[in-house]
XYZ file of C-alpha atoms in Angstrom:
668
model
C -132.804 20.020 22.076
C -131.527 23.484 22.828
C -130.304 22.240 26.181
C -128.593 19.328 24.472
C -126.846 21.552 21.915
C -125.943 24.018 24.589
C -124.305 21.302 26.708
C -122.409 20.061 23.632
C -121.174 23.589 23.050
C -120.017 23.855 26.665
C -118.178 20.519 26.393
C -116.511 21.678 23.183
C -115.274 24.859 24.819
C -114.024 22.945 27.880
C -112.203 20.435 25.680
C -110.578 23.269 23.757
C -109.418 24.945 26.947
C -107.843 21.688 28.139
C -106.193 21.187 24.742
C -104.784 24.701 24.691
C -103.625 24.232 28.271
C -101.641 21.172 27.230
C -100.115 23.045 24.291
C -99.355 25.905 26.637
C -97.477 23.580 29.013
C -95.563 22.070 26.113
C -94.491 25.407 24.663
C -91.047 25.566 26.333
C -90.215 22.056 25.147
C -91.411 22.784 21.641
C -89.424 26.002 21.569
C -86.261 24.224 22.697
C -86.668 21.432 20.144
C -87.286 23.958 17.394
C -83.805 25.330 17.958
C -82.373 21.897 17.200
C -84.475 21.655 14.056
C -83.509 25.077 12.790
C -79.775 24.427 12.855
C -80.072 21.294 10.689
C -81.189 20.899 7.119
C -83.748 18.428 5.769
C -81.179 15.652 5.720
C -80.416 16.163 9.398
C -76.997 17.679 8.679
C -75.519 20.942 9.831
C -75.652 23.460 6.952
C -72.344 23.719 5.161
C -70.716 27.129 4.635
C -70.543 26.226 0.934
C -74.352 26.093 0.553
C -76.004 28.253 -2.111
C -76.420 31.929 -1.272
C -80.189 31.960 -0.713
C -80.099 28.787 1.377
C -77.241 30.091 3.483
C -78.995 33.434 4.051
C -82.165 31.638 5.145
C -80.184 29.425 7.490
C -78.347 32.413 8.923
C -81.642 34.252 9.460
C -83.090 31.210 11.229
C -79.992 30.942 13.398
C -80.185 34.642 14.176
C -83.834 34.334 15.282
C -83.188 31.365 17.550
C -80.029 33.018 18.850
C -82.006 36.103 19.845
C -84.427 33.935 21.838
C -81.631 32.070 23.604
C -79.751 35.277 24.314
C -82.852 36.935 25.809
C -83.480 33.987 28.139
C -79.904 33.931 29.378
C -79.749 37.712 29.608
C -82.713 37.689 32.000
C -80.825 35.282 34.248
C -77.670 37.388 34.113
C -79.527 40.607 34.933
C -81.231 39.034 37.938
C -77.956 37.471 39.054
C -76.127 40.798 38.874
C -78.879 42.624 40.756
C -78.891 40.052 43.535
C -75.117 39.955 43.714
C -74.990 43.731 44.139
C -77.113 43.346 47.270
C -75.048 40.531 48.801
C -71.634 41.259 50.283
C -69.082 38.883 48.774
C -67.103 36.360 50.771
C -63.528 37.671 50.818
C -62.115 34.763 48.789
C -64.823 35.244 46.150
C -63.520 38.736 45.406
C -60.947 39.362 42.651
C -57.432 38.479 43.767
C -56.187 41.951 42.831
C -58.662 43.552 45.238
C -57.728 41.117 48.015
C -54.061 42.011 47.522
C -54.843 45.733 47.756
C -56.805 45.190 50.978
C -53.911 43.195 52.439
C -51.448 45.932 51.484
C -53.466 48.714 53.108
C -54.246 46.645 56.207
C -57.971 46.191 55.605
C -57.406 42.429 55.610
C -55.000 40.682 57.977
C -53.118 38.211 55.786
C -52.573 35.714 58.637
C -56.305 35.622 59.305
C -56.942 35.342 55.569
C -54.750 32.246 55.265
C -56.355 30.708 58.369
C -59.766 31.383 56.840
C -58.778 29.558 53.631
C -57.608 26.524 55.582
C -60.890 26.520 57.480
C -62.798 26.528 54.184
C -60.662 23.697 52.838
C -61.327 21.690 55.988
C -65.071 22.319 55.777
C -65.499 21.542 52.080
C -62.903 18.926 51.252
C -64.907 16.018 52.626
C -67.545 16.729 49.989
C -65.357 17.984 47.140
C -62.050 16.119 47.544
C -60.477 18.957 45.577
C -57.390 19.577 47.747
C -54.946 16.684 48.204
C -52.215 18.369 50.270
C -51.867 21.336 52.634
C -48.924 22.699 54.639
C -50.014 25.481 57.052
C -46.538 25.714 58.609
C -44.966 26.416 55.227
C -47.654 29.005 54.479
C -46.796 30.896 57.679
C -43.141 30.812 56.683
C -44.046 32.320 53.308
C -46.007 35.069 55.095
C -43.087 35.943 57.345
C -40.758 36.129 54.376
C -43.258 38.292 52.481
C -43.334 40.838 55.323
C -39.670 41.604 54.715
C -40.165 42.257 51.010
C -41.364 45.323 49.127
C -45.090 45.430 48.429
C -44.658 47.286 45.163
C -44.346 45.125 42.093
C -46.383 42.362 43.749
C -49.899 42.510 42.247
C -51.057 39.539 44.360
C -49.412 40.430 47.655
C -50.590 38.038 50.383
C -53.207 36.290 48.218
C -53.655 32.549 48.938
C -53.327 30.230 45.953
C -53.642 26.487 45.377
C -51.288 24.873 42.853
C -51.995 21.778 40.777
C -50.502 18.583 42.136
C -49.197 17.637 38.685
C -46.197 19.223 36.968
C -45.889 22.307 39.197
C -42.972 21.507 41.482
C -42.859 23.050 44.952
C -40.217 21.798 47.350
C -41.667 19.427 49.952
C -45.003 18.954 48.143
C -46.112 15.539 46.744
C -44.718 14.466 43.373
C -46.791 11.412 42.494
C -48.048 11.839 38.893
C -51.242 10.352 40.368
C -49.644 6.872 40.475
C -50.171 4.817 43.662
C -46.641 3.412 43.538
C -45.260 6.967 43.822
C -47.469 8.021 46.754
C -44.522 8.872 49.033
C -42.573 10.892 46.447
C -41.994 14.601 47.094
C -40.462 17.433 45.095
C -36.910 18.352 46.059
C -36.984 21.674 44.215
C -39.301 24.520 43.192
C -39.692 25.142 39.469
C -39.579 28.562 37.812
C -43.332 28.770 37.286
C -44.043 28.424 41.015
C -41.171 30.777 41.874
C -42.782 33.441 39.687
C -46.071 32.987 41.529
C -44.264 33.729 44.790
C -42.492 36.740 43.287
C -45.931 38.122 42.421
C -46.874 37.886 46.115
C -48.919 34.669 46.238
C -48.945 32.453 49.323
C -49.082 28.776 48.346
C -51.476 26.984 50.689
C -51.745 23.509 49.128
C -52.091 21.417 45.981
C -55.174 20.235 44.097
C -56.467 16.932 42.761
C -55.945 15.633 39.215
C -56.287 12.328 37.297
C -53.427 9.900 36.743
C -50.792 11.516 34.482
C -53.429 14.136 33.573
C -54.655 11.835 30.808
C -58.441 12.235 31.044
C -60.983 15.050 31.000
C -62.366 14.239 34.466
C -60.643 14.250 37.860
C -60.525 10.739 39.271
C -57.605 8.439 40.078
C -56.696 5.294 41.971
C -54.422 7.345 44.233
C -56.470 10.432 45.094
C -60.050 9.454 44.308
C -62.792 11.433 42.609
C -63.345 15.190 42.846
C -66.913 16.484 43.059
C -68.369 19.517 41.334
C -69.542 22.285 43.723
C -72.489 23.031 41.405
C -73.734 19.453 41.852
C -71.866 16.951 44.013
C -73.046 14.033 41.863
C -71.057 15.432 38.924
C -67.379 15.850 38.072
C -65.705 19.270 37.761
C -63.692 18.087 34.749
C -60.018 17.435 34.258
C -57.276 17.331 34.443
C -57.227 20.558 36.496
C -60.512 19.666 38.203
C -59.350 20.177 41.770
C -58.244 23.682 40.816
C -61.495 24.758 39.163
C -63.616 23.231 41.945
C -61.613 25.312 44.447
C -62.163 28.541 42.519
C -65.832 27.839 41.751
C -66.564 27.085 45.424
C -64.901 30.345 46.511
C -62.151 28.640 48.514
C -59.446 30.650 46.718
C -59.788 33.329 44.015
C -57.150 31.684 41.804
C -55.779 28.168 41.381
C -53.145 26.976 38.938
C -53.373 24.216 36.384
C -51.831 23.053 33.141
C -53.189 22.179 29.739
C -52.043 19.695 27.095
C -55.456 19.010 25.544
C -57.963 21.177 27.393
C -57.060 20.559 31.040
C -57.534 24.220 32.020
C -60.548 24.930 29.824
C -62.617 21.738 30.147
C -62.962 22.024 33.945
C -63.432 25.790 33.577
C -66.505 25.058 31.441
C -67.914 22.384 33.749
C -67.126 24.337 36.947
C -68.184 27.781 35.748
C -64.898 29.740 35.938
C -62.535 31.531 33.548
C -59.860 29.341 31.941
C -57.097 30.616 29.636
C -54.633 28.417 27.781
C -51.926 30.870 26.665
C -49.912 30.678 23.445
C -47.451 27.793 23.543
C -44.097 28.962 24.946
C -45.395 32.276 26.285
C -45.311 31.239 29.965
C -42.094 30.873 31.942
C -40.792 27.307 31.819
C -43.022 26.140 28.943
C -41.620 24.605 25.755
C -42.005 26.415 22.443
C -43.090 23.093 20.887
C -46.765 22.133 21.395
C -46.978 20.244 24.682
C -48.049 21.270 28.190
C -48.910 24.899 28.995
C -49.005 26.099 32.629
C -51.427 28.797 33.775
C -54.440 29.397 36.039
C -58.216 29.391 36.423
C -59.827 32.553 37.809
C -63.074 34.451 38.404
C -61.857 37.788 37.011
C -60.539 38.913 33.612
C -58.363 41.582 35.261
C -56.769 38.879 37.419
C -56.176 36.782 34.301
C -54.526 39.732 32.519
C -52.266 40.481 35.506
C -51.303 36.822 35.772
C -50.456 36.609 32.082
C -48.230 39.679 32.325
C -46.523 38.405 35.459
C -45.987 34.802 34.329
C -44.743 35.533 30.806
C -41.279 34.676 29.602
C -40.367 38.167 28.408
C -37.917 36.979 25.727
C -40.488 34.639 24.233
C -43.191 37.299 24.574
C -41.251 39.691 22.332
C -41.280 37.075 19.571
C -44.778 35.714 20.077
C -47.157 38.468 21.197
C -49.125 40.430 18.620
C -50.377 44.001 19.153
C -54.062 44.579 19.763
C -56.050 45.719 16.714
C -56.875 49.423 16.707
C -60.573 48.714 16.238
C -61.690 45.600 18.105
C -65.067 45.595 16.319
C -63.381 44.977 12.952
C -62.131 41.573 14.080
C -64.036 38.895 12.136
C -65.296 35.989 14.228
C -66.188 32.510 12.974
C -68.314 30.160 15.024
C -69.065 26.449 14.837
C -71.741 24.160 16.243
C -70.170 21.013 14.771
C -67.975 18.482 16.578
C -64.597 18.165 14.832
C -64.701 14.378 15.354
C -68.299 13.910 14.195
C -69.846 13.256 17.611
C -73.158 14.772 18.857
C -73.268 18.248 20.417
C -75.835 18.907 23.129
C -78.472 21.568 22.651
C -77.113 23.386 25.720
C -73.695 23.678 24.068
C -75.286 25.036 20.892
C -77.423 27.456 22.885
C -74.367 28.777 24.715
C -72.624 29.590 21.440
C -75.724 31.015 19.749
C -76.322 33.287 22.731
C -72.729 34.524 22.464
C -73.195 35.095 18.729
C -76.152 37.402 19.397
C -74.224 39.269 22.079
C -71.212 39.825 19.810
C -73.366 40.938 16.883
C -75.142 43.416 19.141
C -71.731 44.810 20.050
C -71.029 45.390 16.343
C -68.932 42.333 15.437
C -69.183 40.407 12.183
C -69.860 36.808 13.238
C -70.383 34.032 10.671
C -70.762 30.269 10.880
C -67.628 28.532 9.613
C -65.921 25.327 10.745
C -62.148 25.100 11.075
C -60.296 23.456 8.158
C -58.604 20.849 10.370
C -59.646 17.180 10.242
C -60.446 16.471 13.877
C -60.185 12.676 13.570
C -56.774 12.800 11.871
C -55.564 15.363 14.400
C -56.662 13.253 17.375
C -55.027 10.141 15.930
C -51.770 12.088 15.881
C -52.494 13.461 19.362
C -52.654 9.921 20.748
C -49.322 9.128 19.114
C -47.891 11.961 21.185
C -49.428 10.432 24.320
C -47.369 7.245 23.952
C -44.591 8.963 25.910
C -46.864 8.977 28.983
C -47.039 5.194 28.891
C -43.263 4.937 28.520
C -42.714 7.299 31.443
C -45.135 5.410 33.704
C -43.248 2.187 33.006
C -39.881 3.865 33.636
C -41.150 5.056 37.031
C -42.453 1.555 37.772
C -38.999 0.174 37.070
C -37.550 2.655 39.590
C -40.096 1.872 42.321
C -41.361 -1.644 41.618
C -38.215 -2.914 39.857
C -40.276 -4.430 37.041
C -42.330 -3.541 33.987
C -46.043 -2.797 34.086
C -48.508 -5.611 33.422
C -52.243 -5.966 32.797
C -52.590 -7.177 36.395
C -51.549 -3.707 37.566
C -54.791 -2.383 36.059
C -57.016 -4.850 37.922
C -54.981 -4.284 41.112
C -55.516 -0.521 40.954
C -51.879 0.496 40.370
C -52.477 2.111 36.973
C -55.376 3.065 34.725
C -56.196 0.906 31.691
C -55.134 3.731 29.354
C -51.720 4.086 30.992
C -51.152 0.375 30.429
C -52.449 0.571 26.832
C -50.137 3.483 26.013
C -47.167 1.628 27.509
C -47.807 -1.519 25.456
C -48.334 0.510 22.265
C -45.143 2.502 22.884
C -43.136 -0.742 22.703
C -44.397 -1.465 19.166
C -44.318 2.104 17.865
C -42.337 2.499 14.622
C -39.242 4.678 14.593
C -40.958 7.380 12.532
C -43.848 7.884 15.008
C -42.467 11.228 16.203
C -42.062 12.388 12.627
C -45.713 11.523 11.921
C -46.733 13.517 14.992
C -44.578 16.518 14.031
C -45.879 16.481 10.454
C -49.440 16.714 11.770
C -48.442 19.608 14.049
C -47.022 21.445 11.057
C -50.147 20.836 8.966
C -52.506 21.977 11.740
C -50.416 25.118 12.278
C -50.500 25.971 8.559
C -54.245 25.345 8.264
C -55.123 27.446 11.315
C -52.775 30.273 10.331
C -54.582 30.547 6.987
C -57.952 30.307 8.747
C -57.080 33.109 11.182
C -56.045 35.387 8.323
C -59.760 35.528 7.527
C -61.172 34.879 11.001
C -58.825 36.028 13.800
C -61.180 34.542 16.426
C -62.866 31.135 16.393
C -65.887 30.630 18.693
C -67.049 27.151 19.739
C -68.502 25.464 22.789
C -65.732 24.708 25.280
C -67.396 21.378 26.001
C -70.060 19.519 24.033
C -72.095 18.709 27.150
C -72.537 19.857 30.717
C -70.494 18.100 33.419
C -70.821 14.302 33.444
C -72.001 12.332 36.445
C -69.276 10.876 38.624
C -70.573 7.375 37.944
C -69.983 7.901 34.213
C -66.680 6.036 33.550
C -63.740 7.504 31.662
C -63.676 4.351 29.509
C -66.570 2.017 28.791
C -66.186 -1.459 30.355
C -66.079 -3.237 26.985
C -63.004 -1.224 25.999
C -61.322 -1.731 29.366
C -61.491 -5.474 28.768
C -59.976 -5.041 25.314
C -57.170 -2.818 26.639
C -56.185 -5.528 29.104
C -55.378 -7.703 26.049
C -53.813 -4.936 23.933
C -50.414 -6.603 24.143
C -51.490 -9.171 21.537
C -52.516 -6.617 18.883
C -50.473 -5.043 16.105
C -49.449 -1.409 16.522
C -52.119 -0.200 14.095
C -54.769 -2.188 15.966
C -53.468 -0.877 19.285
C -53.771 2.745 18.172
C -57.284 2.159 16.833
C -58.287 0.621 20.159
C -56.806 3.591 22.031
C -58.816 5.987 19.838
C -62.026 3.975 20.281
C -61.508 3.689 24.048
C -60.934 7.424 24.447
C -63.913 8.380 22.272
C -66.435 8.056 25.125
C -64.675 10.898 26.933
C -63.585 12.799 23.828
C -67.170 13.069 22.582
C -67.899 15.333 25.574
C -64.866 17.582 24.922
C -63.858 17.532 21.229
C -63.167 21.274 20.860
C -60.170 21.973 23.101
C -57.341 19.910 21.576
C -57.076 22.045 18.424
C -55.572 24.991 20.295
C -52.936 22.730 21.843
C -51.737 21.166 18.613
C -51.816 24.534 16.829
C -49.968 26.185 19.736
C -52.706 28.824 19.930
C -54.299 30.654 22.877
C -57.858 29.759 23.858
C -60.141 31.285 26.483
C -63.133 29.596 28.138
C -65.788 31.945 29.546
C -68.649 30.882 31.887
C -71.559 32.438 29.985
C -74.287 29.805 30.230
C -76.262 27.816 32.817
C -78.562 24.994 31.717
C -82.143 24.519 32.871
C -80.788 21.818 35.206
C -78.571 24.428 36.878
C -75.238 23.333 35.377
C -72.658 25.701 33.847
C -71.227 25.459 30.365
C -68.530 27.639 28.799
C -67.852 29.077 25.377
C -64.350 28.998 23.890
C -62.628 31.815 22.005
C -59.544 30.635 20.098
C -57.103 32.956 18.357
C -53.928 32.941 16.305
C -50.589 32.435 18.064
C -49.751 35.525 20.133
C -53.316 36.897 20.200
C -53.748 36.227 23.925
C -54.576 39.826 24.832
C -57.087 40.058 21.974
C -59.002 37.153 23.512
C -58.810 38.784 26.937
C -60.159 42.055 25.513
C -63.157 40.110 24.260
C -63.378 38.490 27.684
C -63.471 41.958 29.264
C -66.359 42.861 26.983
C -68.347 39.835 28.121
C -67.491 40.592 31.743
C -68.314 44.309 31.533
C -71.719 43.527 30.018
C -72.503 41.027 32.810
C -72.357 37.976 30.559
C -70.364 35.826 33.002
C -72.164 33.667 35.579
C -70.367 32.292 38.658
C -71.614 29.886 41.295
C -71.939 32.321 44.208
C -73.965 34.784 42.108
C -76.140 32.021 40.706
C -76.853 30.698 44.189
C -77.612 34.196 45.467
C -80.182 34.432 42.663
C -81.526 31.014 43.681
C -81.786 31.967 47.373
C -83.739 35.109 46.476
C -86.066 33.067 44.235
C -86.672 30.587 47.088
C -87.312 33.332 49.615
C -89.736 35.186 47.317
C -91.660 31.998 46.561
C -91.964 31.052 50.223
C -93.067 34.535 51.259
C -95.689 34.539 48.479
C -97.146 31.281 49.810
C -97.184 32.705 53.329
C -98.953 35.842 52.086
C -101.674 33.806 50.345
C -102.157 31.667 53.420
C -102.408 34.848 55.485
C -105.654 35.831 53.753
C -107.450 32.731 55.007
C -106.039 31.867 58.431
C -106.443 33.633 61.748
C -104.732 37.040 61.850
C -102.653 36.763 65.026
C -101.677 33.168 64.333
C -100.678 34.136 60.798
C -98.339 36.847 62.031
C -96.538 34.203 64.058
C -96.350 31.898 61.034
C -95.020 34.687 58.811
C -92.366 35.683 61.305
C -91.335 32.104 61.880
C -91.183 31.122 58.191
C -89.538 34.365 57.088
C -86.919 33.978 59.782
C -86.322 30.413 58.604
C -85.751 31.610 55.042
C -83.351 34.341 56.154
C -81.480 32.001 58.493
C -81.125 29.422 55.747
C -79.794 32.081 53.376
C -77.236 33.258 55.934
C -76.256 29.720 56.812
C -75.765 28.948 53.115
C -73.382 31.915 52.750
C -71.384 31.353 55.904
C -71.265 27.559 56.130
C -69.491 26.004 53.141
C -70.523 22.514 54.068
C -74.186 23.450 53.946
C -73.610 25.365 50.708
C -71.991 22.400 49.026
C -74.763 19.995 50.083
C -77.528 22.012 48.373
C -78.947 20.052 45.437
C -82.403 21.576 45.027
C -83.831 22.082 41.561
C -82.808 25.405 39.969
C -85.661 27.707 38.929
C -84.590 29.214 35.613
C -86.357 31.044 32.810
C -87.361 28.718 29.990
C -87.118 29.469 26.276
C -90.608 30.035 24.868
C -92.295 31.080 28.113
C -93.027 34.566 26.733
C -95.282 33.006 24.091
C -97.578 31.227 26.540
C -100.122 34.000 27.304
C -100.665 35.078 23.659
C -100.994 31.433 22.630
C -103.565 30.702 25.332
C -105.609 33.822 24.471
C -105.604 33.000 20.764
C -106.589 29.408 21.491
C -109.546 30.394 23.656
C -110.858 32.855 21.035
C -110.456 30.214 18.326
C -112.390 27.575 20.312
C -115.197 30.013 21.205
C -115.552 30.952 17.533
C -115.776 27.271 16.566
C -118.399 26.753 19.258
C -120.489 29.679 18.007
C -120.297 28.480 14.403
C -121.327 25.003 15.533
C -124.330 26.385 17.412
C -125.435 28.478 14.410
C -125.163 25.444 12.147
C -127.224 23.305 14.514
C -129.942 25.980 14.758
C -130.149 26.161 10.962
C -130.493 22.389 10.754
C -133.402 22.571 13.185
């Protein structure tokens, strides 16, 4: 009997160990899901800022706790990334543009060789990325020769190569297609003031980047130029409409690439490609309208570069009216944050984690950060936004009349001449009432008034830049069921047409509902690459400020940068290479204890050399770098709890076993 009870006791202990082991393995998942639970109330809704005091305090404390955990996990990644990056010499085009310019000026870098190097990188990577749609090496050499005869002073980006967006940034001789197949042979016959200013600052234009048709969608894909791939993961999209630009900067092809932004086209791809994206105050940049519309600027990998670009590209007359002075004490700036989609769509846990991590960081720096949604109705705002987009449909049809000598039809969608949304906007524009522009302008006025009042209390508004990580390239811009409906949009009333346009766009909008507010309010907004998901995909946070507060946002950006909060692709991959090398060497070391000594030395040397060669090849061969798709090894939330939980579990099971044995002995 004793033997029987003893064996039962042993089985009980073994079962407990297995049970605790399973709980131990599940801990990261449970920890991640607990974050989701903590930011919602019992009804599954995000806590309102108007909740009772005690409830709000409890919610804020819960958010603070989860934020601390998220921040710690991401901080570990950033620290490791920075340490590795300090040991790895940067590729020249991955350095800040200001440093490259200084090296060119003092002769450390030969600018002809630098430009040749960029073209080599474009050639090597473009087959995978499809980010660059046009190059002109002869013109680049002509720019270099002209630059030699000019003064170096006053040119902060002297000799630095730059790619410009293929949409809306005119450079004489470059393609001017709007992304429409029937305009594929069009070229610009002039250079606009924005591009001229780039050249005055010393940039050498080396080519133009990919974008979607008319810049209408938040991914980069078109009938004319095809799909652009994300250098973080080639199966995913870099975002749009400035996706070719951000892919070029993220991959280290150039340090800076230009883009434009009418609804998030600089910031959305900045989030999904892991770079810095600023949309300046409306009208601040040379050539931009003072009325909310398109804003031209750049995507970068350095806050100092972004500051220099803003100073150099500003319209000085407009700047005197628009720009606000920096506050004397940055820490007294109140910051509101939101984890809620303005159009009521789901927000991924990664997007929430990115913001909560930033909240912890800012609070640790001494800022007052509270949860508070903006007062603007996102659905009403987007309905007005789509009214403003009707002009794109009208313009596409006007261009078709010039080239095709006819109006657009539904057959042009199925034949690949236009996107379904371009056709839908054209048909709706024909039925639009005369007061449609007044409705749009009234909404602009309301949004401006609401956000001005909001910023009086909260000068900075923190949200996710995007609600998800980058979508797969096989994820369509519009769901097939809505494409079929748009082909028949001609038969609907105007109200029905606009509802269909909203419904059709919602599939894409649900991934990026946060960026349009800054455009319609005319405000500056800055996307910072502060977060990488467990799947190894970047995601940005967005800081939005009142009109003219551009330099306030950049000061906050400097704070994030100075404290190593920004994560770029080359640094992340350097961290990954070191992780891979350490893991492989550890396996070799363990194997070394068992196998024959001399043979093991050969194995170690051979395997270690393979690791080092692969690391070097990955740095120096862009094609190999861009083909890497291995699983990223990242810290997981909750992993620090695993050892204490296992220890406690074992003690608990042993105690149960002892009590059971005592009870059985008494029964005997």
